[in-house]
PDB file of C-alpha atoms in Angstrom:
ATOM      1  CA  UNK A   1      16.895   3.203  -6.115  1.00 36.00           C
ATOM      2  CA  UNK A   2      15.332   3.143  -2.673  1.00 36.00           C
ATOM      3  CA  UNK A   3      14.039  -0.169  -1.391  1.00 38.00           C
ATOM      4  CA  UNK A   4      11.684   0.448   1.466  1.00 40.00           C
ATOM      5  CA  UNK A   5      12.730  -2.165   3.972  1.00 39.00           C
ATOM      6  CA  UNK A   6      10.651  -0.719   6.839  1.00 36.00           C
ATOM      7  CA  UNK A   7       7.498  -2.194   5.367  1.00 38.00           C
ATOM      8  CA  UNK A   8       9.060  -4.982   3.374  1.00 44.00           C
ATOM      9  CA  UNK A   9       6.423  -7.658   3.276  1.00 42.00           C
ATOM     10  CA  UNK A  10       8.281 -10.720   2.052  1.00 35.00           C
ATOM     11  CA  UNK A  11       7.433 -12.916   5.008  1.00 34.00           C
ATOM     12  CA  UNK A  12       8.299 -10.182   7.512  1.00 50.00           C
ATOM     13  CA  UNK A  13       6.343 -10.065  10.747  1.00 54.00           C
ATOM     14  CA  UNK A  14       5.160  -6.608  11.754  1.00 67.00           C
ATOM     15  CA  UNK A  15       5.015  -5.994  15.489  1.00 83.00           C
ATOM     16  CA  UNK A  16       2.177  -4.220  17.253  1.00 87.00           C
ATOM     17  CA  UNK A  17       4.667  -1.502  18.260  1.00 89.00           C
ATOM     18  CA  UNK A  18       5.520  -0.870  14.582  1.00 89.00           C
ATOM     19  CA  UNK A  19       1.846  -0.740  13.689  1.00 91.00           C
ATOM     20  CA  UNK A  20       1.094   1.717  16.486  1.00 93.00           C
ATOM     21  CA  UNK A  21       4.060   3.867  15.442  1.00 92.00           C
ATOM     22  CA  UNK A  22       2.852   3.894  11.823  1.00 93.00           C
ATOM     23  CA  UNK A  23      -0.680   4.812  12.941  1.00 96.00           C
ATOM     24  CA  UNK A  24       0.655   7.675  15.074  1.00 95.00           C
ATOM     25  CA  UNK A  25       2.688   8.979  12.130  1.00 95.00           C
ATOM     26  CA  UNK A  26      -0.369   8.710   9.875  1.00 96.00           C
ATOM     27  CA  UNK A  27      -2.460  10.639  12.418  1.00 96.00           C
ATOM     28  CA  UNK A  28       0.159  13.402  12.551  1.00 96.00           C
ATOM     29  CA  UNK A  29       0.521  13.587   8.775  1.00 95.00           C
ATOM     30  CA  UNK A  30      -3.249  13.843   8.342  1.00 96.00           C
ATOM     31  CA  UNK A  31      -3.358  16.641  10.898  1.00 96.00           C
ATOM     32  CA  UNK A  32      -0.561  18.510   9.090  1.00 94.00           C
ATOM     33  CA  UNK A  33      -2.388  18.072   5.774  1.00 93.00           C
ATOM     34  CA  UNK A  34      -5.675  19.245   7.264  1.00 96.00           C
ATOM     35  CA  UNK A  35      -7.271  15.823   6.838  1.00 96.00           C
ATOM     36  CA  UNK A  36      -9.111  13.815   9.488  1.00 97.00           C
ATOM     37  CA  UNK A  37      -8.127  10.230  10.230  1.00 97.00           C
ATOM     38  CA  UNK A  38     -11.439   9.075  11.702  1.00 97.00           C
ATOM     39  CA  UNK A  39     -11.600   5.957  13.893  1.00 96.00           C
ATOM     40  CA  UNK A  40     -12.930   3.921  10.951  1.00 96.00           C
ATOM     41  CA  UNK A  41     -10.208   5.139   8.575  1.00 98.00           C
ATOM     42  CA  UNK A  42      -7.618   4.461  11.262  1.00 97.00           C
ATOM     43  CA  UNK A  43      -8.980   0.926  11.754  1.00 97.00           C
ATOM     44  CA  UNK A  44      -8.851   0.239   7.999  1.00 97.00           C
ATOM     45  CA  UNK A  45      -5.247   1.463   7.931  1.00 97.00           C
ATOM     46  CA  UNK A  46      -4.467  -0.693  10.969  1.00 96.00           C
ATOM     47  CA  UNK A  47      -5.876  -3.783   9.247  1.00 96.00           C
ATOM     48  CA  UNK A  48      -3.808  -3.074   6.136  1.00 96.00           C
ATOM     49  CA  UNK A  49      -0.671  -2.509   8.222  1.00 95.00           C
ATOM     50  CA  UNK A  50      -1.325  -5.755  10.112  1.00 93.00           C
ATOM     51  CA  UNK A  51      -1.617  -7.888   7.007  1.00 90.00           C
ATOM     52  CA  UNK A  52       1.356  -9.729   5.539  1.00 83.00           C
ATOM     53  CA  UNK A  53      -0.307  -9.582   2.098  1.00 88.00           C
ATOM     54  CA  UNK A  54      -2.076  -6.889   0.095  1.00 94.00           C
ATOM     55  CA  UNK A  55      -5.643  -6.808   1.396  1.00 95.00           C
ATOM     56  CA  UNK A  56      -8.842  -6.587  -0.634  1.00 96.00           C
ATOM     57  CA  UNK A  57     -11.799  -4.376   0.219  1.00 97.00           C
ATOM     58  CA  UNK A  58     -14.103  -7.298   0.996  1.00 96.00           C
ATOM     59  CA  UNK A  59     -11.568  -8.869   3.365  1.00 96.00           C
ATOM     60  CA  UNK A  60     -11.386  -5.536   5.154  1.00 97.00           C
ATOM     61  CA  UNK A  61     -15.183  -5.351   5.230  1.00 96.00           C
ATOM     62  CA  UNK A  62     -15.462  -8.826   6.770  1.00 94.00           C
ATOM     63  CA  UNK A  63     -12.958  -7.924   9.479  1.00 94.00           C
ATOM     64  CA  UNK A  64     -14.643  -4.592  10.202  1.00 94.00           C
ATOM     65  CA  UNK A  65     -18.068  -6.226  10.502  1.00 93.00           C
ATOM     66  CA  UNK A  66     -16.750  -8.372  13.358  1.00 90.00           C
ATOM     67  CA  UNK A  67     -16.298  -5.326  15.537  1.00 75.00           C
ATOM     68  CA  UNK A  68     -18.787  -2.859  14.108  1.00 76.00           C
ATOM     69  CA  UNK A  69     -21.757  -4.849  12.905  1.00 78.00           C
ATOM     70  CA  UNK A  70     -23.475  -3.875   9.689  1.00 86.00           C
ATOM     71  CA  UNK A  71     -21.196  -1.913   7.403  1.00 90.00           C
ATOM     72  CA  UNK A  72     -21.601  -1.764   3.662  1.00 92.00           C
ATOM     73  CA  UNK A  73     -18.964  -1.841   0.936  1.00 94.00           C
ATOM     74  CA  UNK A  74     -19.311   1.916   0.243  1.00 95.00           C
ATOM     75  CA  UNK A  75     -18.113   2.639   3.787  1.00 95.00           C
ATOM     76  CA  UNK A  76     -14.920   0.658   3.232  1.00 97.00           C
ATOM     77  CA  UNK A  77     -14.370   2.109  -0.236  1.00 98.00           C
ATOM     78  CA  UNK A  78     -14.710   5.664   1.120  1.00 98.00           C
ATOM     79  CA  UNK A  79     -12.120   4.902   3.800  1.00 98.00           C
ATOM     80  CA  UNK A  80      -9.804   3.392   1.175  1.00 98.00           C
ATOM     81  CA  UNK A  81     -10.274   6.424  -1.094  1.00 98.00           C
ATOM     82  CA  UNK A  82      -9.286   8.703   1.789  1.00 98.00           C
ATOM     83  CA  UNK A  83      -6.202   6.616   2.605  1.00 98.00           C
ATOM     84  CA  UNK A  84      -5.192   6.553  -1.081  1.00 96.00           C
ATOM     85  CA  UNK A  85      -5.775  10.288  -1.536  1.00 95.00           C
ATOM     86  CA  UNK A  86      -3.619  11.001   1.502  1.00 95.00           C
ATOM     87  CA  UNK A  87      -0.861   8.670   0.262  1.00 93.00           C
ATOM     88  CA  UNK A  88      -1.070   6.399   3.314  1.00 96.00           C
ATOM     89  CA  UNK A  89      -1.667   3.274   1.221  1.00 96.00           C
ATOM     90  CA  UNK A  90      -1.119   2.088  -2.348  1.00 95.00           C
ATOM     91  CA  UNK A  91      -3.391   0.033  -4.555  1.00 95.00           C
ATOM     92  CA  UNK A  92      -1.973  -3.090  -6.157  1.00 95.00           C
ATOM     93  CA  UNK A  93      -3.901  -2.814  -9.404  1.00 94.00           C
ATOM     94  CA  UNK A  94      -3.531  -6.389 -10.667  1.00 92.00           C
ATOM     95  CA  UNK A  95      -5.195  -7.791  -7.554  1.00 93.00           C
ATOM     96  CA  UNK A  96      -7.386  -4.802  -6.558  1.00 94.00           C
ATOM     97  CA  UNK A  97      -5.819  -5.010  -3.116  1.00 96.00           C
ATOM     98  CA  UNK A  98      -4.208  -2.457  -0.834  1.00 97.00           C
ATOM     99  CA  UNK A  99      -0.845  -2.218   0.881  1.00 94.00           C
ATOM    100  CA  UNK A 100       0.484   0.286   3.403  1.00 94.00           C
ATOM    101  CA  UNK A 101       2.831   2.923   2.033  1.00 92.00           C
ATOM    102  CA  UNK A 102       6.315   2.506   3.427  1.00 86.00           C
ATOM    103  CA  UNK A 103       7.168   6.220   3.296  1.00 86.00           C
ATOM    104  CA  UNK A 104       4.092   8.271   4.142  1.00 85.00           C
ATOM    105  CA  UNK A 105       6.139  11.376   4.914  1.00 84.00           C
ATOM    106  CA  UNK A 106       7.202  11.669   1.264  1.00 82.00           C
ATOM    107  CA  UNK A 107       4.419  11.114  -1.303  1.00 80.00           C
ATOM    108  CA  UNK A 108       5.823   9.220  -4.265  1.00 85.00           C
ATOM    109  CA  UNK A 109       5.182   7.007  -7.245  1.00 87.00           C
ATOM    110  CA  UNK A 110       5.878   3.392  -6.408  1.00 90.00           C
ATOM    111  CA  UNK A 111       6.531   0.096  -8.075  1.00 93.00           C
ATOM    112  CA  UNK A 112       5.777  -3.384  -6.772  1.00 94.00           C
ATOM    113  CA  UNK A 113       7.392  -6.791  -6.970  1.00 94.00           C
ATOM    114  CA  UNK A 114       4.713  -9.450  -6.527  1.00 94.00           C
ATOM    115  CA  UNK A 115       5.392 -13.132  -5.939  1.00 94.00           C
ATOM    116  CA  UNK A 116       3.206 -15.340  -8.140  1.00 93.00           C
ATOM    117  CA  UNK A 117       3.584 -18.237  -5.710  1.00 92.00           C
ATOM    118  CA  UNK A 118       2.843 -16.813  -2.258  1.00 90.00           C
ATOM    119  CA  UNK A 119       1.488 -13.365  -3.130  1.00 89.00           C
ATOM    120  CA  UNK A 120       4.126 -11.511  -1.109  1.00 89.00           C
ATOM    121  CA  UNK A 121       4.382  -7.925  -2.292  1.00 92.00           C
ATOM    122  CA  UNK A 122       7.317  -5.578  -1.917  1.00 91.00           C
ATOM    123  CA  UNK A 123       7.081  -1.842  -2.452  1.00 91.00           C
ATOM    124  CA  UNK A 124       9.979  -0.449  -4.434  1.00 90.00           C
ATOM    125  CA  UNK A 125      10.567   3.240  -4.879  1.00 89.00           C
ATOM    126  CA  UNK A 126      12.771   4.013  -7.855  1.00 91.00           C
ATOM    127  CA  UNK A 127      12.612   7.646  -8.912  1.00 91.00           C
ATOM    128  CA  UNK A 128      14.731   6.907 -11.992  1.00 94.00           C
ATOM    129  CA  UNK A 129      11.988   4.675 -13.410  1.00 94.00           C
ATOM    130  CA  UNK A 130       9.459   7.448 -12.766  1.00 93.00           C
ATOM    131  CA  UNK A 131      11.613   9.998 -14.602  1.00 94.00           C
ATOM    132  CA  UNK A 132      12.285   7.666 -17.548  1.00 95.00           C
ATOM    133  CA  UNK A 133       8.554   7.110 -18.076  1.00 94.00           C
ATOM    134  CA  UNK A 134       7.854  10.838 -17.832  1.00 94.00           C
ATOM    135  CA  UNK A 135      10.591  11.615 -20.380  1.00 96.00           C
ATOM    136  CA  UNK A 136       9.268   8.921 -22.720  1.00 96.00           C
ATOM    137  CA  UNK A 137       5.797  10.401 -22.421  1.00 96.00           C
ATOM    138  CA  UNK A 138       6.992  13.967 -22.975  1.00 96.00           C
ATOM    139  CA  UNK A 139       8.901  12.857 -26.081  1.00 96.00           C
ATOM    140  CA  UNK A 140       5.597  11.666 -27.495  1.00 97.00           C
ATOM    141  CA  UNK A 141       3.584  14.663 -26.358  1.00 97.00           C
ATOM    142  CA  UNK A 142       1.966  12.578 -23.612  1.00 97.00           C
ATOM    143  CA  UNK A 143       1.612  13.876 -20.050  1.00 94.00           C
ATOM    144  CA  UNK A 144       2.123  10.977 -17.626  1.00 93.00           C
ATOM    145  CA  UNK A 145      -0.089  11.609 -14.599  1.00 91.00           C
ATOM    146  CA  UNK A 146       0.016   8.242 -12.864  1.00 88.00           C
ATOM    147  CA  UNK A 147       2.210   5.201 -13.168  1.00 90.00           C
ATOM    148  CA  UNK A 148       1.321   1.601 -12.399  1.00 91.00           C
ATOM    149  CA  UNK A 149       4.303  -0.733 -12.418  1.00 94.00           C
ATOM    150  CA  UNK A 150       3.933  -4.230 -11.022  1.00 95.00           C
ATOM    151  CA  UNK A 151       6.623  -6.815 -11.713  1.00 95.00           C
ATOM    152  CA  UNK A 152       5.584 -10.423 -11.160  1.00 96.00           C
ATOM    153  CA  UNK A 153       7.840 -13.366 -10.437  1.00 96.00           C
ATOM    154  CA  UNK A 154       9.103 -15.362  -7.458  1.00 96.00           C
ATOM    155  CA  UNK A 155      10.263 -13.973  -4.127  1.00 93.00           C
ATOM    156  CA  UNK A 156      13.524 -15.269  -2.619  1.00 93.00           C
ATOM    157  CA  UNK A 157      11.727 -17.695  -0.289  1.00 91.00           C
ATOM    158  CA  UNK A 158       9.678 -19.261  -3.090  1.00 93.00           C
ATOM    159  CA  UNK A 159      12.713 -19.449  -5.387  1.00 93.00           C
ATOM    160  CA  UNK A 160      14.611 -21.291  -2.643  1.00 92.00           C
ATOM    161  CA  UNK A 161      11.688 -23.653  -2.066  1.00 92.00           C
ATOM    162  CA  UNK A 162      11.648 -24.600  -5.749  1.00 90.00           C
ATOM    163  CA  UNK A 163      15.320 -25.617  -5.808  1.00 84.00           C
TER     164      UNK A 163
END
């Protein structure tokens, strides 16, 4: 199991240097893949990287409108679709929010641990879980194309606070 500590979001502060480094890597990866990280897409990714919680589309829209004036939801959703398609972010399905991918160099299936108290979300990458689900599907004649695994509970900080 690989726990991606570089973007671990349980109350971790991300520095501007880390954000800039992640944006530079994203720019390079897009170039290698033949995709274009436009200024708007880059700004959406920057906002997601800067957040200590998964971020919803309308929160992103509100922040973008501060600097760019009138933007509509479709503009944000197109940027999010691009970032998802290029594996730069993940969608947390239960909250319809977005989180930066902690390993953009290696596209992967991911799982999340989500704190019910504070909303902190941690990306977990466990290839064994992915393989187990694929084998279970194959055994039933089912082709697993996408996996959504989100475990909910309490993060260490919230568990400590409850004691």
